[in-house]
Structures are given as structure tokens and as C-alpha cells.
Short mmCIF file of C-alpha atoms in Angstrom, two decimals:
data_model
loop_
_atom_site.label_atom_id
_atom_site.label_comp_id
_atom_site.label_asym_id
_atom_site.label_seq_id
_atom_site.Cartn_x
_atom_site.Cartn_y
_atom_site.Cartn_z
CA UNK A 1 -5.73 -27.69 -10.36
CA UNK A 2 -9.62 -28.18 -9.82
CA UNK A 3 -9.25 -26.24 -6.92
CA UNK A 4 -7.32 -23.41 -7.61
CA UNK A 5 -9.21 -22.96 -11.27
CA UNK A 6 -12.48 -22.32 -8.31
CA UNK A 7 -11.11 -18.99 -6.92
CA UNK A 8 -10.20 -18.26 -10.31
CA UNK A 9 -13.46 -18.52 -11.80
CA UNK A 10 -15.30 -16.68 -8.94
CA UNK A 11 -12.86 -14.15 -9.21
CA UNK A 12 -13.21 -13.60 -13.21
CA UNK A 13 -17.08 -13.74 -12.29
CA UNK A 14 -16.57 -10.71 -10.39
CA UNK A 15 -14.53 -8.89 -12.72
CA UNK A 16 -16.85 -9.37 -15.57
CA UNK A 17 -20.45 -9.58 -14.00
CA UNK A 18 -19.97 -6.67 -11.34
CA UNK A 19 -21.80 -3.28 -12.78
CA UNK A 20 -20.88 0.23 -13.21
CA UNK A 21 -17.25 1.13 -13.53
CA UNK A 22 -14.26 -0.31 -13.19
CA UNK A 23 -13.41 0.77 -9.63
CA UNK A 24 -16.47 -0.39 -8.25
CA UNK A 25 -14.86 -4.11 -9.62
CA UNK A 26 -12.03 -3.15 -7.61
CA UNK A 27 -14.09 -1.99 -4.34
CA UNK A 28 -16.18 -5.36 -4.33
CA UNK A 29 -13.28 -7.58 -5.66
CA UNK A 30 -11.03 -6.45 -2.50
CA UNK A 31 -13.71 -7.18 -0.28
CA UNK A 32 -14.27 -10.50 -1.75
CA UNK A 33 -11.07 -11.28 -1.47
CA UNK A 34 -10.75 -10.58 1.89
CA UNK A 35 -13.83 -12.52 2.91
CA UNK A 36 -12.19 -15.66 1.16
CA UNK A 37 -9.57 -15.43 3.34
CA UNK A 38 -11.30 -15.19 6.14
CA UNK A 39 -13.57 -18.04 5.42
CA UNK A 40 -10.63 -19.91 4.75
CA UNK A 41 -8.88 -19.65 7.74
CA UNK A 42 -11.73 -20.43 9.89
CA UNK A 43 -12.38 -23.33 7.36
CA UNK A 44 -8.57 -24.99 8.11
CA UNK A 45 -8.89 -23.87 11.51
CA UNK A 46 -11.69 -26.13 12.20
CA UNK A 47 -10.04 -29.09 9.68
CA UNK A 48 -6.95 -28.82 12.15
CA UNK A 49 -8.83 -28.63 15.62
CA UNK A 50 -11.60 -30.92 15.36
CA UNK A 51 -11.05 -34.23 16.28
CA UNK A 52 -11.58 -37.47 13.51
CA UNK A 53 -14.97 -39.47 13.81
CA UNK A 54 -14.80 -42.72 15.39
CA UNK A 55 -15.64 -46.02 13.43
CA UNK A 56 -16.84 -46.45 9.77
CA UNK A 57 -16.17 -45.51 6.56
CA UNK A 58 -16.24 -41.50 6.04
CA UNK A 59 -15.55 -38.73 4.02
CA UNK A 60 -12.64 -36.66 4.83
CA UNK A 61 -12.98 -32.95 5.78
CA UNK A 62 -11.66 -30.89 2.96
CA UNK A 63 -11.76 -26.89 1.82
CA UNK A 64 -12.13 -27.10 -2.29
CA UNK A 65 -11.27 -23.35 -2.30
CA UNK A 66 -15.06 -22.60 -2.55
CA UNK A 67 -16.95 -24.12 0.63
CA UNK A 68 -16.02 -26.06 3.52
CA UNK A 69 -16.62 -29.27 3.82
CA UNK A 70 -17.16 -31.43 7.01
CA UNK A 71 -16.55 -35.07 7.89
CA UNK A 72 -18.90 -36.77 5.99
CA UNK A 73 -20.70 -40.68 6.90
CA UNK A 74 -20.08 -42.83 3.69
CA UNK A 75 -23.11 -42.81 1.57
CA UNK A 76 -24.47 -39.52 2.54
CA UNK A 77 -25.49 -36.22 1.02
CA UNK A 78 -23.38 -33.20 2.54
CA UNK A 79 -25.98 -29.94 2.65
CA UNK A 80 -23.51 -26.93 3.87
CA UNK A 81 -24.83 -23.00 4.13
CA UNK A 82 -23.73 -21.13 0.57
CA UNK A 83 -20.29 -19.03 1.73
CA UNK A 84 -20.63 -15.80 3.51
CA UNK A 85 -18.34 -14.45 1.00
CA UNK A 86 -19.74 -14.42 -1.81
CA UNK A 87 -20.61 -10.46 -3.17
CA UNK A 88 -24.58 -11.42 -3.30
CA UNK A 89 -24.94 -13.81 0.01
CA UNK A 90 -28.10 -11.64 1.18
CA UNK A 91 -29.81 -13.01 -1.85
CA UNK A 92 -28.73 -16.58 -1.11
CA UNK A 93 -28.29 -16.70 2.30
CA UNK A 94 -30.86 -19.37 2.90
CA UNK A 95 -29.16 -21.89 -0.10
CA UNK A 96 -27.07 -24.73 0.18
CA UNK A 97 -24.27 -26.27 -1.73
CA UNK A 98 -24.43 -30.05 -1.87
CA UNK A 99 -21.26 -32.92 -2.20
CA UNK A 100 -22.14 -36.77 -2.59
CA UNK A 101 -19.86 -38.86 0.14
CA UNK A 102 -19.98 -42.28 -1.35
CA UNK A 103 -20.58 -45.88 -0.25
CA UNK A 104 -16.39 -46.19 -0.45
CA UNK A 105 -15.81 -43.23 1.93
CA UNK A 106 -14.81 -40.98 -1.06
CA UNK A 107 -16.48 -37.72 -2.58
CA UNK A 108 -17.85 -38.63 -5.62
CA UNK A 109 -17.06 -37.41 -8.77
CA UNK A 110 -18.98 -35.99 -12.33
CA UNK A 111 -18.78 -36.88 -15.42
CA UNK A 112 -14.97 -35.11 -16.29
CA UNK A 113 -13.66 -37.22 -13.17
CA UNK A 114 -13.54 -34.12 -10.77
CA UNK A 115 -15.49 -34.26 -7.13
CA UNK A 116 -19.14 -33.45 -7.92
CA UNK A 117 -20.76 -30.81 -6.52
CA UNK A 118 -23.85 -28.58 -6.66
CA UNK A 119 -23.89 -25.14 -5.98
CA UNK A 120 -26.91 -23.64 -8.07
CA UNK A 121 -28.74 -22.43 -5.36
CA UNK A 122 -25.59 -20.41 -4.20
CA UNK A 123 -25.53 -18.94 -7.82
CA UNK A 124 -27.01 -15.18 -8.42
CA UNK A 125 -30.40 -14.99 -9.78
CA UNK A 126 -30.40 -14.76 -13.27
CA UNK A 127 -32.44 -11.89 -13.99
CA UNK A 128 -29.97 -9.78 -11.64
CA UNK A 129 -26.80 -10.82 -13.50
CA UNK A 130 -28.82 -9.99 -16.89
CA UNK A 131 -29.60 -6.70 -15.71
CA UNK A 132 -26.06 -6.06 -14.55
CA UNK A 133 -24.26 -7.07 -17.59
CA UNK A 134 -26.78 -3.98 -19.44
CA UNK A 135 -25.87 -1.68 -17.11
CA UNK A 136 -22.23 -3.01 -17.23
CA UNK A 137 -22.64 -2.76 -21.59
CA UNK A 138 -24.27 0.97 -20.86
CA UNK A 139 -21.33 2.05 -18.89
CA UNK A 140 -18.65 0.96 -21.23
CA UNK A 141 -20.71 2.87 -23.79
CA UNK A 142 -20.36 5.99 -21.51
CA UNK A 143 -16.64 5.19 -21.33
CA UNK A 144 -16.22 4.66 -25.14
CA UNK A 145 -18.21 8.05 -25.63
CA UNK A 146 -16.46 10.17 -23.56
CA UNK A 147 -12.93 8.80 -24.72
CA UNK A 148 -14.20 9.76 -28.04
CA UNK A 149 -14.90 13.34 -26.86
CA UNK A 150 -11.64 13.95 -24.66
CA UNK A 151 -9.15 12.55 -27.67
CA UNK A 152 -11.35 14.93 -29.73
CA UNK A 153 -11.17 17.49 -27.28
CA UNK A 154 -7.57 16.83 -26.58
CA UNK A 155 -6.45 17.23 -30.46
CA UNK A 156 -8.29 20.52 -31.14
CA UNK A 157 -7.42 21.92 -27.63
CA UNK A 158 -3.49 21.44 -28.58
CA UNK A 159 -3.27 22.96 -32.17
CA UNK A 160 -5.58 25.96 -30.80
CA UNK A 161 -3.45 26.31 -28.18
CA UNK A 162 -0.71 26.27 -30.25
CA UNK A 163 -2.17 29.18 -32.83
CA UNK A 164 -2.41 31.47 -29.69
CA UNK A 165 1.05 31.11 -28.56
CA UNK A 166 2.86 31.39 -32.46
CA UNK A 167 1.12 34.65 -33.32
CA UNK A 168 2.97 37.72 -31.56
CA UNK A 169 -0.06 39.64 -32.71
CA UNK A 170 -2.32 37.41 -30.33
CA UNK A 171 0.12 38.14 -27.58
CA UNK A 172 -2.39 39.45 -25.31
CA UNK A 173 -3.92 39.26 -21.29
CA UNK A 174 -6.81 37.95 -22.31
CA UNK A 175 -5.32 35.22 -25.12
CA UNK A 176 -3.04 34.76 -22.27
CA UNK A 177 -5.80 33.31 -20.02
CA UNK A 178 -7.60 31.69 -23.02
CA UNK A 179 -4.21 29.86 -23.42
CA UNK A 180 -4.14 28.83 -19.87
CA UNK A 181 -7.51 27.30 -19.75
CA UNK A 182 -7.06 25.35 -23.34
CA UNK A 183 -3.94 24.04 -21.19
CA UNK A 184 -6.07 23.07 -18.47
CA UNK A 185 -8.79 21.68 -20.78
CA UNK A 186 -5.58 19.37 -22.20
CA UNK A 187 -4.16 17.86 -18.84
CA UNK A 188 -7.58 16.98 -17.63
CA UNK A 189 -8.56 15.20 -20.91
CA UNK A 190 -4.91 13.36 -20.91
CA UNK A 191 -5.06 12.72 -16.63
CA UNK A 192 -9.21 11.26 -17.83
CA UNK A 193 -7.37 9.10 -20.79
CA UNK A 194 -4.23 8.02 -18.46
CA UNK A 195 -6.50 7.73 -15.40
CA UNK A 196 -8.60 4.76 -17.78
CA UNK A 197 -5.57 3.11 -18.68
CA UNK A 198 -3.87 2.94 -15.39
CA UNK A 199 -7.03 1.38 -14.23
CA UNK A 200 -7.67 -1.13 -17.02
CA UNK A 201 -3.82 -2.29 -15.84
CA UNK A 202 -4.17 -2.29 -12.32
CA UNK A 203 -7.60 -4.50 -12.98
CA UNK A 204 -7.08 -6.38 -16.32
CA UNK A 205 -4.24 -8.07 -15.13
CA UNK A 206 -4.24 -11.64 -16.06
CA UNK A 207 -4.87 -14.07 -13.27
CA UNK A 208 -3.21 -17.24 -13.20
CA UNK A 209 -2.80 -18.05 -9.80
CA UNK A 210 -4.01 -16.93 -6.35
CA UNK A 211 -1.13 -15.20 -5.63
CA UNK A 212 -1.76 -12.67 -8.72
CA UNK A 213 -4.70 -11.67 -6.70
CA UNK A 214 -3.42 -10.69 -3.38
CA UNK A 215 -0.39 -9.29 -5.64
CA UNK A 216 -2.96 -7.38 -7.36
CA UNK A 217 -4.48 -5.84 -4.41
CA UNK A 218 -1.73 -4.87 -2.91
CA UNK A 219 -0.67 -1.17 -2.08
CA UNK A 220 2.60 -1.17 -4.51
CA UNK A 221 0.60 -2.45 -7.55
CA UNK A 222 -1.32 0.79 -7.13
CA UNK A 223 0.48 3.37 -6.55
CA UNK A 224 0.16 3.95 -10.40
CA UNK A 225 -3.50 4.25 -10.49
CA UNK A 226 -3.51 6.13 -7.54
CA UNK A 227 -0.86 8.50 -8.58
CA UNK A 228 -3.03 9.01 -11.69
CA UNK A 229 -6.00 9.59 -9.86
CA UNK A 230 -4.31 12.65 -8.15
CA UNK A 231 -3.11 13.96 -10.95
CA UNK A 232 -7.14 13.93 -12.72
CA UNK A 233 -8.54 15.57 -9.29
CA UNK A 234 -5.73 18.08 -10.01
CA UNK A 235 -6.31 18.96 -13.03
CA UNK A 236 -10.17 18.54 -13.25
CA UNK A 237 -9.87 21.55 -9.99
CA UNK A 238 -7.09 23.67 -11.72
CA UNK A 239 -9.92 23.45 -14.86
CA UNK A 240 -12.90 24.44 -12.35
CA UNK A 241 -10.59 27.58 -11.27
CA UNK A 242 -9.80 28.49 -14.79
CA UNK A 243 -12.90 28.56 -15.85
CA UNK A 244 -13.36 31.35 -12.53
CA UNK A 245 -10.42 32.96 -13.72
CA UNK A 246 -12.43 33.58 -16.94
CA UNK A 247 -15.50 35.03 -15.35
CA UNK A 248 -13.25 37.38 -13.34
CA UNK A 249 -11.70 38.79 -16.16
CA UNK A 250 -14.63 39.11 -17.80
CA UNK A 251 -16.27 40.65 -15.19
CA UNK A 252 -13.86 43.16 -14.36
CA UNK A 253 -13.52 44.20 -18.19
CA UNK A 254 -17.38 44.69 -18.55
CA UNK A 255 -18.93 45.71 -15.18
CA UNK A 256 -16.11 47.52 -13.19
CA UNK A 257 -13.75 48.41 -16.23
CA UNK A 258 -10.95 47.61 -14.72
CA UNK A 259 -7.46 47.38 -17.07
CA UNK A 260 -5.70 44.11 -16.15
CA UNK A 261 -1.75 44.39 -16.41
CA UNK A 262 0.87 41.85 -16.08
CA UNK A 263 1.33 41.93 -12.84
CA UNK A 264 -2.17 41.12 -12.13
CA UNK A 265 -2.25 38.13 -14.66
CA UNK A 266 0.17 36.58 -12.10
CA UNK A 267 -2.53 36.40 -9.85
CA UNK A 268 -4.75 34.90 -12.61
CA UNK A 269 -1.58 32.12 -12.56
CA UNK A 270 -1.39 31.84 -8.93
CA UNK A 271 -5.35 31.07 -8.82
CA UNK A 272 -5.58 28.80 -11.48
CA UNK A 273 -2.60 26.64 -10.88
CA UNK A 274 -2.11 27.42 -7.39
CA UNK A 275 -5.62 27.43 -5.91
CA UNK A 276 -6.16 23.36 -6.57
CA UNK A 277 -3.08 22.10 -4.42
CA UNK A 278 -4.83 24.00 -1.41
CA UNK A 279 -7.53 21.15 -1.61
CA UNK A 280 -5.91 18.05 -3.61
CA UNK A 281 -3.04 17.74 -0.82
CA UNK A 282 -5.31 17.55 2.00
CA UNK A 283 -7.08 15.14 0.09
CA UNK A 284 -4.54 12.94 -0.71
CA UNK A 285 -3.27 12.94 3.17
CA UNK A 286 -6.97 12.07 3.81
CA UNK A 287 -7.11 9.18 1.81
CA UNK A 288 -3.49 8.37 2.92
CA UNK A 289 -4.42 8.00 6.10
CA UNK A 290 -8.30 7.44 6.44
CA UNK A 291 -8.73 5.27 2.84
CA UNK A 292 -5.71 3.72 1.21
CA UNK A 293 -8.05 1.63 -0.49
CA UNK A 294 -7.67 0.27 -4.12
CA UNK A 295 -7.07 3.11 -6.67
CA UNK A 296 -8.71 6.16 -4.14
CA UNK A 297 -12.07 6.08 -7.05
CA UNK A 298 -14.25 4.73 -4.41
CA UNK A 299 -15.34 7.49 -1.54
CA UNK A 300 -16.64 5.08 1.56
CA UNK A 301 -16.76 8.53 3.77
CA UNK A 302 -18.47 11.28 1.25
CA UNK A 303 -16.82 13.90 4.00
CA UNK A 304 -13.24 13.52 2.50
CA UNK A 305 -14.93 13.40 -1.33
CA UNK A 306 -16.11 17.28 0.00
CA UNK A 307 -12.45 18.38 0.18
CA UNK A 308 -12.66 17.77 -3.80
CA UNK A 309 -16.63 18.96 -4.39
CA UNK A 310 -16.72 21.99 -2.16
CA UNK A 311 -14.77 24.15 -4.38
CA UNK A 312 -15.97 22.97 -7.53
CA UNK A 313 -19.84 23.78 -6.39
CA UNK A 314 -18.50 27.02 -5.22
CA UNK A 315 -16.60 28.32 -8.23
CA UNK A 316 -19.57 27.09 -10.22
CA UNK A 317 -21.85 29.16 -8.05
CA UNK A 318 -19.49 32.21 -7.96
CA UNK A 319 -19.47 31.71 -11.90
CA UNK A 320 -23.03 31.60 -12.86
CA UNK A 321 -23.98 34.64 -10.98
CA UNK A 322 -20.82 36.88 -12.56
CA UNK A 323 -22.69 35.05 -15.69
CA UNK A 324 -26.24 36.29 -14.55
CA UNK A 325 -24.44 39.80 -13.84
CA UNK A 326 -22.60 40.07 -17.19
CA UNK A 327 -25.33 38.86 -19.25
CA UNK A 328 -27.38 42.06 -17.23
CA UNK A 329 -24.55 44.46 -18.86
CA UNK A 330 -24.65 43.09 -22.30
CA UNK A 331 -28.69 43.38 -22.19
CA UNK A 332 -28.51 46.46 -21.04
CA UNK A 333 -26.00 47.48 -24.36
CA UNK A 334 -27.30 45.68 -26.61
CA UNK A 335 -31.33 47.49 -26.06
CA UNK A 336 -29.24 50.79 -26.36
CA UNK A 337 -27.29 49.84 -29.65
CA UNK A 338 -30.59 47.87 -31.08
CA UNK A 339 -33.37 50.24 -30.39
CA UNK A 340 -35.24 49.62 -34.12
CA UNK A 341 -34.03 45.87 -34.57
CA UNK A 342 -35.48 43.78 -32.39
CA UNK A 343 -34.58 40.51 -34.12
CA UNK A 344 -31.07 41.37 -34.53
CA UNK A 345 -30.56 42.40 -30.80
CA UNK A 346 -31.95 38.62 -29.52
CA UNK A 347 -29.69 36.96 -31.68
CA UNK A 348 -27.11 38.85 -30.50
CA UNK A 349 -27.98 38.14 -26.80
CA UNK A 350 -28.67 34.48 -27.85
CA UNK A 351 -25.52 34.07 -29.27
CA UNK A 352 -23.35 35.77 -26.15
CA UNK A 353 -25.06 33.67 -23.94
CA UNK A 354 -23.90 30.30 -25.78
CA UNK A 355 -20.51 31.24 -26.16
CA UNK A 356 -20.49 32.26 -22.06
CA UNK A 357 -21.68 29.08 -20.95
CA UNK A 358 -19.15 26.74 -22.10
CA UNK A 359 -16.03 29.20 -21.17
CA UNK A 360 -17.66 29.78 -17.26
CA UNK A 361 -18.63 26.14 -17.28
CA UNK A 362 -21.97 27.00 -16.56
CA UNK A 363 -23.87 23.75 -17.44
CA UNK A 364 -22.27 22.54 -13.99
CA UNK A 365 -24.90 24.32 -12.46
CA UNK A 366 -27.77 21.84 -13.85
CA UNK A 367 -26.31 19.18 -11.20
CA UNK A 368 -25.21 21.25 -8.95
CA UNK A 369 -27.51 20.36 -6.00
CA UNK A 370 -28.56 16.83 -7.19
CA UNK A 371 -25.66 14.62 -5.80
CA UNK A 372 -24.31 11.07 -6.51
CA UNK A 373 -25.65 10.31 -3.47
CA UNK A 374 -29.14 11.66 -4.02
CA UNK A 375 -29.94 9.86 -7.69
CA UNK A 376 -30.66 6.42 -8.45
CA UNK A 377 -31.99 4.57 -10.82
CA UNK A 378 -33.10 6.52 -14.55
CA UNK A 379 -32.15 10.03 -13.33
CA UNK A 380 -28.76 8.42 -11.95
CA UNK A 381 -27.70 7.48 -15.42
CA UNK A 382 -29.07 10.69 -16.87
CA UNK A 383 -26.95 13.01 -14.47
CA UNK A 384 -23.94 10.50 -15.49
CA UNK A 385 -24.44 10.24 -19.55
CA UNK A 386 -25.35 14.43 -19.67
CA UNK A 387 -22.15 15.33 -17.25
CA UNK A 388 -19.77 12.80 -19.19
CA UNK A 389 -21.06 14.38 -22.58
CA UNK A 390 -20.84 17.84 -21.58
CA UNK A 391 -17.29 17.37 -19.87
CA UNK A 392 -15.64 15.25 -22.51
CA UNK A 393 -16.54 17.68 -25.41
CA UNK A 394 -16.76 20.77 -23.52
CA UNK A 395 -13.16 21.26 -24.47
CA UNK A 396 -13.87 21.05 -28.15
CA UNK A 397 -16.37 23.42 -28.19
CA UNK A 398 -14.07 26.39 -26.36
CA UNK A 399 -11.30 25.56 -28.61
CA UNK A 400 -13.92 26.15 -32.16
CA UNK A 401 -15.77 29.55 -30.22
CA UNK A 402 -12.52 31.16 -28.74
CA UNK A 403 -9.57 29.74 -31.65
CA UNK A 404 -11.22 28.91 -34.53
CA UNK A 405 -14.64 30.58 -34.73
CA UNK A 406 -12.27 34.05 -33.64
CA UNK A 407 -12.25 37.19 -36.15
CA UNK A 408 -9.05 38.18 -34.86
CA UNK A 409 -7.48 34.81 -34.94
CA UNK A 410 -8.90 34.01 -38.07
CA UNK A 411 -7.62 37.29 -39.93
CA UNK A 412 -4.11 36.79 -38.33
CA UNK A 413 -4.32 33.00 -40.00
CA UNK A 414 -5.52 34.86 -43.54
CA UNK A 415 -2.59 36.96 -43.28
CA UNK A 416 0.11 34.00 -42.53
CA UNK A 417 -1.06 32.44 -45.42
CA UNK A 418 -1.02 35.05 -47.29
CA UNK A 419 2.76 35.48 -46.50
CA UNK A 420 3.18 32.09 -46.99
CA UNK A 421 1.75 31.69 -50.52
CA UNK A 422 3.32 34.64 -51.35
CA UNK A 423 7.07 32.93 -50.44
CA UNK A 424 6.10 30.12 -52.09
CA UNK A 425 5.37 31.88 -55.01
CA UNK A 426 8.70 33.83 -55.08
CA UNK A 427 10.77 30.85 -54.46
CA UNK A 428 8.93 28.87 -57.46
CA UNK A 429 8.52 31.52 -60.11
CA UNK A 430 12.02 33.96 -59.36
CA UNK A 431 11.80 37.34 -59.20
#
């Protein structure tokens, strides 16, 4: 029992000390894991080959599931190297762990009768575990804030969406592609939310034995989380390529004029649904063959993570400059219409270019060129905290500027209830 509750407890370590998000745990837990096993087998490889010491009382050779331990002269202390295993050994490598062989040719024992042993100088330094567990606590802050903004996000999203599609009046190409990206805007909030959940299974897992661990890591326990991480990259892309979809029509409505019909909305449909599989399949045959590791969060070659990136940068790129090129029109209109007022026409221009940026996604442009790879440290947790905020409620704030905040959807809400009160009021009072 003593030795399996060992694994155990390095194991639970790992899961609860280990920083950033959860699949980093399951990145450094695998590797762990493996390592064990390694150092195990070379541990009862050399218990099985080596030959017994001749004469006098001794210690038997022994592998307590945490270190292994050699033949051992009765009376002595055993000094061993701290495992190779272990997820901070460059910090430690020069420690020992110590076992007391007593004058009886048995390992002695503490205080609660199991065999004594001291491993404190295999242990991680304090003041690293302490600043792990904050950046652990600020992470799970992260997570609990952007929950918060995709369920938010999520509700609004579906009863906007809803509005759009129950008035025929709002029947319309361009409440058509609103529609379509409030749809997007939906899956990606509920692939984020399942994505969370499938990992908090896959890794939450109670462990009772060794076996849950190597059943845990296994390929079949995560097909679930993996299946759920394809489905977010999906629907994160088919968001990105909505959001283009936007600036196109825009753009060809303001700057070349051009009338889009229904058979060109099928294009819209083709590019915003259609457009992402051309980059999340190879991607998925990538990590099929080249990283089958864990749930597919963690990228150990950053040139497969570019099948996913490249097109998001671009879009954005594409997007912000039909932004830069639309806002040019609307100046341009709004100096002619506003000649004598001044203050009206920069509120006007202030408030067209707020309700742009959100519908083009434009505030992916602010991180644009500054990589995971490229921050650490402070501006590393800025770039994560501003692109979680932004992302999470981003969906909110398209579903109040382009549902709620609308005159025509508004009006065409007056005049339901209207009807409705009016019904109401005939079925209650008669004739």
C-alpha cells in the first residue's frame, strides 16, 4: 500500500502543482509517466541481474515505487542520486534521497511503522512551487472569466439569432450573413465550454491505482478530448472566415456597389463553412500522424500549429485593411453630409468605427505579430488575459450592436408587441 500510495502522491503533485493550463498537466504528466517506467525497468533490471553480496547481514535491494535502492551493509546510511524522472530534476540533480539499513539487516522504519526515508533534497524549491500555484490560481481565474463571457456570449448570441430568423421582415442578404456569424459565434463558445469539460474528464479522473494512470494516458481515453479539440479549431476558423465574409460584404456594398443576390450568398456559405475544413483536416492528419499526443492542446512542432494560424493572421490582415478602406469611404461621406457640424460628424465616425471592429474582428490585429512563442513573462499573461477577454465577450457585444442595439430590428419587435397586446386585449375584453 505504502508503495503504490508513492506514485500516487507524485502523480497528484503533478496534477495540482504544475502551472498554466490544464493540457500543459497533461504534456508533463505523460512524460513523467513515461520516465517512471523507464526508471523502473532499469531499476528491476538491475534487482534481477546483479548478483547477492557475500557474507553479513544486509539490506535487500528493493524499488519503493520512488527510487531504487541497492544492497545495503547492515548499519549503514544508503545516499542514492534523486530520480531522473522527476518533472524538476535539473534543479535537483545534484540531491540525494537517503534510507537507514539497520544493525538487523532491515530498512528501518518512522514513526507510523513504514520504511523511513528522506527525500527533501529531491523536493522542488519552495519558492518555485509558490510561484506556480499563483500562476496556476491566475489561470483558473482566466478560465473562470472567460467561461463567464462565452455562457454570456452563448445566451445572447442564441435568442438574437433567433429574432433574425422569426421576422420575415428581417429576411434579408445581409441579416442572412449576420445570422451566420451569430451561429458561428455560438459553436465556438459551446466547442470552448465542451472543449473545458472534456478536458477536466480526461484529467480529473480519480486515481486509485497505477493502472488508472497508464489507462488515463492512453489513446482511447482521448479520443473525446481530442475529438473536441477539432471541433473548437473548427469552429474558432469557420468564426475567423465569417468575420471575412462580413468585411466582403461590406466592402462590396460601400466601395464597389455591388448588389449581392442569392446566388452569391452561396458563396458567402461555401467560404464560411467550407473554407475551415481546407486547413482543420490537414491538421488533424498532421497530428494523426506526427503528434498523437494527449488531447492535440500541446504544439511540440509550431510548423503543424501554422496549418491552424496562417489563415487566421491572414483573414485578420485581409480584414483590417477592407476596415482601413471602408472607414476611408465613410470619412469621405460623412465630411460631405457634415460640412457645418463638426462635432456631430466625429461622433458619427467614432461610433462606425466601434461597431466595425468587433464584426471584422479587428482587435486580432493587436497580437497579430507578437506570438506565443515570442512573449514571456508580464506581456505573456497580458496577450493571454486581453485575447481571452476580447474573444469570450466579443460575441456579446455583436449580438447587442447588430440584434438588439438595431433600428430595424427594434421597430419590427415594437410592432410584434404591438400585435401581441393588441390580441391579448381582444381575447380579454371581447369585441
Amino acid at each position: 500500500m505504502r508503495r503504490t500510495c508513492d506514485i500516487m502522491a507524485l502523480i497528484c503533485l503533478l496534477l495540482v502543482k504544475l502551472p498554466t493550463i490544464d493540457t500543459a498537466h497533461g504534456k508533463v504528466l505523460e512524460e513523467t509517466y513515461h520516465k517512471w517506467l523507464q526508471y523502473k525497468d532499469d531499476c528491476l533490471k538491475m534487482i534481477e541481474s546483479q548478483p547477492p553480496p557475500e557474507g553479513g547481514l544486509f539490506c535487500n535491494r528493493t524499488f519503493d515505487r520512488y527510487a531504487c535502492w541497492p544492497d545495503a551493509p547492515a548499519g549503514s546510511l544508503v545516499n542514492i542520486s534523486c530520480p531522473f524522472y522527476l518533472p524538476w530534476y535539473d534543479q535537483v540533480s545534484d540531491g540525494v534521497v537517503r534510507r537507514q539499513c539497520g544493525t538487523g539487516g532491515l530498512w528501518e522504519g518512522d514513526a507510523d511503522g513504514h520504511v523511513w526515508r528522506d527525500k527533501s533534497q529531491c523536493d522542488e524549491d519552495k519558492e518555485v512551487t509558490s510561484r506556480e500555484m499563483w500562476i496556476k490560481k491566475m489561470m483558473l481565474s482566466f478560465r473562470t472569466l472567460y467561461t463567464v463571457g462565452y455562457s454570456l456570449s452563448l445566451f445572447t448570441l442564441v435568442t438574437a439569432l433567433v429574432v433574425l430568423l422569426s421576422f420575415r421582415k428581417l429576411h434579408c442578404t445581409r441579416n442572412y450573413i449576420h445570422a451566420n456569424l451569430f451561429l458561428s459565434f455560438i459553436l465556438r463558445a459551446a466547442s470552448v465550454i465542451v472543449k473545458d469539460t472534456m478536458l477536466e474528464r480526461h484529467w480529473g479522473r480519480e486515481i486509485v491505482k497505477p493502472a488508472d494512470v497508464s489507462d488515463m494516458l492512453s489513446h482511447q481515453a482521448a479520443i473525446g478530448c481530442r475529438m473536441a479539440q477539432l471541433l473548437m479549431q473548427y469552429c474558432v476558423l469557420a468564426n475567423h472566415y465569417w468575420f471575412f465574409g462580413e468585411a466582403i460584404y461590406l466592402y462590396s456594398v460601400l466601395v464597389s456597389s455591388v448588389f449581392v443576390d442569392s446566388h452569391k450568398y452561396l458563396s458567402y456559405i461555401c467560404l464560411g463553412w467550407g473554407a475551415p475544413l481546407l486547413f482543420v483536416i490537414p491538421w488533424a492528419v498532421m497530428k494523426i500522424l506526427r503528434e498523437n499526443k494527449e488531447c492535440w492542446a500541446v504544439n511540440d512542432n509550431m510548423n503543424y500549429w501554422w496549418i491552424i494560424r496562417s489563415p487566421i493572421l491572414l483573414v485578420s490582415l485581409i480584414n483590417f485593411l477592407i476596415f482601413l478602406k471602408i472607414l476611408k469611404v465613410i470619412l469621405s461621406k460623412l465630411r460631405a453630409d457634415n460640412r457645418s457640424d463638426y462635432s456631430g460628424y466625429k461622433h458619427r465616425l467614432a461610433k462606425a468605427t466601434l461597431t466595425l471592429i468587433p464584426l471584422f474582428g479587428i482587435h486580432e490585429v493587436i497580437f497579430i505579430f507578437v506570438t506565443d512563442e515570442q512573449t514571456t513573462g508580464v506581456l505573456r499573461y497580458c496577450k493571454v488575459f486581453f485575447t481571452l477577454f476580447l474573444n469570450s465577450f466579443q460575441g456579446f457585444l455583436v449580438a447587442v450592436l447588430y440584434c438588439y442595439a438595431n433600428k430595424e430590428v427594434r421597430n419590427e419587435l415594437k410592432r410584434k408587441m404591438r400585435s401581441w397586446r393588441t390580441k391579448a386585449h381582444t381575447l380579454c375584453c371581447g369585441q
